[in-house]
Amino acid sequence: MAQTETDGLEVLETREWVDSLDYVLSRGGPNRAGRLLQQLALHARTAAGVNLPFSATTPYQNTIAPAQQPPFPGSQEMERRIKSLVRWNALAMVVRANKIQEGIGGHISTFASAATLYEVAFNHFLRAKTETGDRDVVYFQGHAAPGIYARAYLEGRIPKEKLQNFRRELKKGGGLSSYPHPWLMPDFWEFPTVSMGLGPIQAIYHARFIKYLENRGLKPSTGGKVWAFLGDGEMDEPESLGSITLASREKLDNLIFVVNCNLQRLDGPVRGNGKIIQELEAIFRGAGWNVIKVIWGTDWDNLIENDRDGLLVKRMGEVSDGQYQKYFVESGAYFRQNLFGSDPRLLKMVEHLSDEQLARMRLGGHDPIKVHAAYRAAVEHSGQPTIILAKTIKGYGMGEAGEGKNITHQQKKLNDDELRLFRSRFGIPIPDAELHEAPFYRPSDDSAEIKYMQARRQQLGGYMPERKVRATALKSIPDAHFEEFHKGTDGREVSTTMVFVRLLAKLLRDPELGKLIVPIIPDEARTFGMEALFRQVGIYSNVGQLYEPVDMDTLLYYKEAKNGQILEEGITEAGSVCSFIAAGTAYSNHGINTIPFFIYYSMFGFQRIGDLIWAAADIRCRGFLIGGTAGRTTLAGEGLQHQDGHSHVLALPVPNLLAYDPAFAYEIAIIIQDGIRRMYVNGESIFYYLTVTNEPLPMPEMPKGENIRDGVLKGLYRFKASGQTDAKLHAQLLGSGTIMFEVLKAQQILEEKYGVAADVWSVTGYKQLYRDANDCERWNMLHPTDPAKVPYVTQTLQSASGPFIAASDYMKVLPESLGKWVPGQLVSLGTDGFGRSEGRASLRDFFEVDAKHIVLATLVALAREKQIGPDVLKKAVQELGINPEKANPAIS
Ligand SMILES: Cc1ncc(C[n+]2csc(CCOP(=O)(O)OP(=O)(O)O)c2C)c(N)n1
Ligand SMILES: [Mg+2]
């Protein structure tokens, strides 16, 4: 007869086995016990086909047993007092800000739940300098910013006035940004994390990039760690989880995730009906991470140790997160009845505890001893990344104002009673009479608390966070690599992608610059004709190449190497741009001027990973984003999802990004050379977006005489003046990217067939022209009585006569954006609408950006100016073979 679980015999039998195991544990330690259990499982399977159910999770208890905990290395009492001071000031910062200005916002409850996680780290782990000269890098959870500011205030790094101006950055003397923004606080914040999910994925690729730098010999291996403090709700972002297997595959034991499992996000529970800690444990264990759960505080140790039959742990594992959250706000009596009341044996286990004692039993994430043990285990773990899942209470200490409540995330106002309770609970010496204002409190520099915290930070090498430029600027960029491209190809047809790849290959060979270049590719090297680089500089692999590549006998074989230079990321634009950010910020994070070139399908850039590019801008990333296979009509055949005619529009909003759509080889060379100079010699906080295409075309020589170089960089110059000096009709044609070649054809047709002398202008970057024009306009508005500044585009086109016809492989809005500064009638041709699978000629006809449409647009513009009559137009439509009734590409 099958025995049931409650059967007394079974209980007895189980106990005997557990006793035996305890004996093995005490004699042989956990490793021996682990081996024994594995052997038992194997035996059961072979002897009787017992199949143990697969479980990705471990029981709902701490991973580290009390016996394995190291002694706490500091003064718990002192650290508790410091933590209370940080708590108070963090709360006061938000409450005050909202008293001064209603609705200014801020978060109290996130940091309130994470205070112990941060304080233990600040006092014992986060190294501003390691013994060997490196440091730890830390991604702070964006919404915990008040806590980080509060600590910096206590450390004497942020003055009270600035704290006062939290979230009011435009006040005199400056304020503090709501969240971590290196752009706004370049001496303080290092990583923008507040767009959720971007912190974790960036941390993973940063940790990998550190190994890359080490394996390539650009940086000594020093044991610095990457810490990422994250929210449990944040883990739902695909970016949070999408790259976790990279971390284990690459054995990133320099990476530690600390997830603050307060069981809540903004609206309510993260997993009301489930258990977020167990869910994340399963995911990360499955992905090969070292998982450390910190669920129960020291108060629970005895209960769990005496839980010989595992009844309590089993019951704890049954209760859902939504229910746990209920316990946080309920009485001890409710807790006893609901959690323990399910079994009289459980009730008996806690009968020695009063309701009040029960209610006060601390969770693991609020217990410094448990948190310290987890951090210690994490930093000592090798061969795998570690994730710490720490259970906490959201809004801890806020009491009725929000502790554990669903509204807590948004809580930013406390009434006087609530302030008093918080003040008293954490022992802050502020008298009742002053409480209403929620004043900041900082003991004097020679107080025991301040001295203790300063000493701890000194021991750990300095303050954190602190951002600074750690690399010395490059001296100069040699001209030699770029000159070849000024010459043109003598009629030989090459694509601008080929030009870029050739230039990259040359830069890689430079004795100084070469090693700093970081080519990053999301599985498109062959598309871009970059496979020669595989062999030239190798593909980075943390283990080298453990197999014989299938194409070993070819010249361009797929060479992986430990010191390989290419980051071949596979199909992940999000991961690739994180590598781009890591490489483009190494000048500040690691004192190394790595220069990333991230080349990808232009369609899968801004619209797919725009938020990460925004973060790259905020973080002051340097480098080149190269949008390959660009242009709605230039990428033939690929159709609607691939043909990009708008990435340059999406590049417009990024303030410190320069965007170029070059047509010719020399333009690319000029832009890249100047880009490296501005970013790495001058140290400007800018980065670049360049589109390159795959249409083979003859590259012309750089025109002589005029100031071409300057024009290329500013965005506009005259490429080819009309040869007709005696024509009556004049027009100005503006071309970009490959459409420039249609413009040149149109120039010829206009001259030969219609007697129109047209100059051709190359527009390398509408964004730069737009910026400059706005800048002038703004200055003129603010200085109305001074001589007006004239935008570069107006200056340059001033003396040109006739209408202006602009054509590009991008949306019409780009030229239109310059409309009022172009000195004459402007007509814009562009590729608004969905792409099609077709050849280039048909596509250009469809989108009306081919030579014949440029000609027609020019004639229509001339007719509008009454320079030609309708008869010419009528004839032209026929001659050019244009179907006036064709569908509108913008909406078809
Ligand atoms: C991409 C993104 N979406 C939404 C938000 C808005 N938001 C800010 S905090 C928050 C809840 C955070 O919950 P959790 O990650 O659990 O952090 P906790 O505050 O609980 O520590 C949300 C939805 C954001 N910052 N970023
Ligand atoms: Mg949360």
PDB file of C-alpha atoms and ligand atoms in Angstrom, residues 110 113 141 230-234 260-266 268 270 392 394 409, ligand 2:
ATOM      1  CA  THR A 110      12.555  52.086  -3.981  1.00  0.00           C
ATOM      2  CA  SER A 113      13.592  48.830   0.304  1.00  0.00           C
ATOM      3  CA  GLN A 141      19.022  51.445 -10.039  1.00  0.00           C
ATOM      4  CA  LEU A 230      18.125  46.110 -10.399  1.00  0.00           C
ATOM      5  CA  GLY A 231      14.430  46.021  -9.660  1.00  0.00           C
ATOM      6  CA  ASP A 232      12.410  42.812  -9.721  1.00  0.00           C
ATOM      7  CA  GLY A 233       9.768  44.464 -11.906  1.00  0.00           C
ATOM      8  CA  GLU A 234      12.540  45.575 -14.239  1.00  0.00           C
ATOM      9  CA  ASN A 260      15.937  43.939  -5.117  1.00  0.00           C
ATOM     10  CA  CYS A 261      12.955  41.600  -4.842  1.00  0.00           C
ATOM     11  CA  ASN A 262      10.507  43.825  -3.025  1.00  0.00           C
ATOM     12  CA  LEU A 263       7.789  41.913  -4.873  1.00  0.00           C
ATOM     13  CA  GLN A 264       6.328  45.136  -6.209  1.00  0.00           C
ATOM     14  CA  ARG A 265       6.607  47.322  -9.244  1.00  0.00           C
ATOM     15  CA  LEU A 266       4.717  50.551  -9.934  1.00  0.00           C
ATOM     16  CA  GLY A 268       1.179  46.457  -7.749  1.00  0.00           C
ATOM     17  CA  VAL A 270       5.361  41.803  -9.732  1.00  0.00           C
ATOM     18  CA  THR A 392      12.751  43.048   0.773  1.00  0.00           C
ATOM     19  CA  LYS A 394       8.952  48.090  -0.755  1.00  0.00           C
ATOM     20  CA  HIS A 409       6.056  53.531  -5.573  1.00  0.00           C
TER      21      HIS A 409
HETATM   22 MG    MG B   2      10.214  45.983  -7.262  1.00  0.00          MG
END
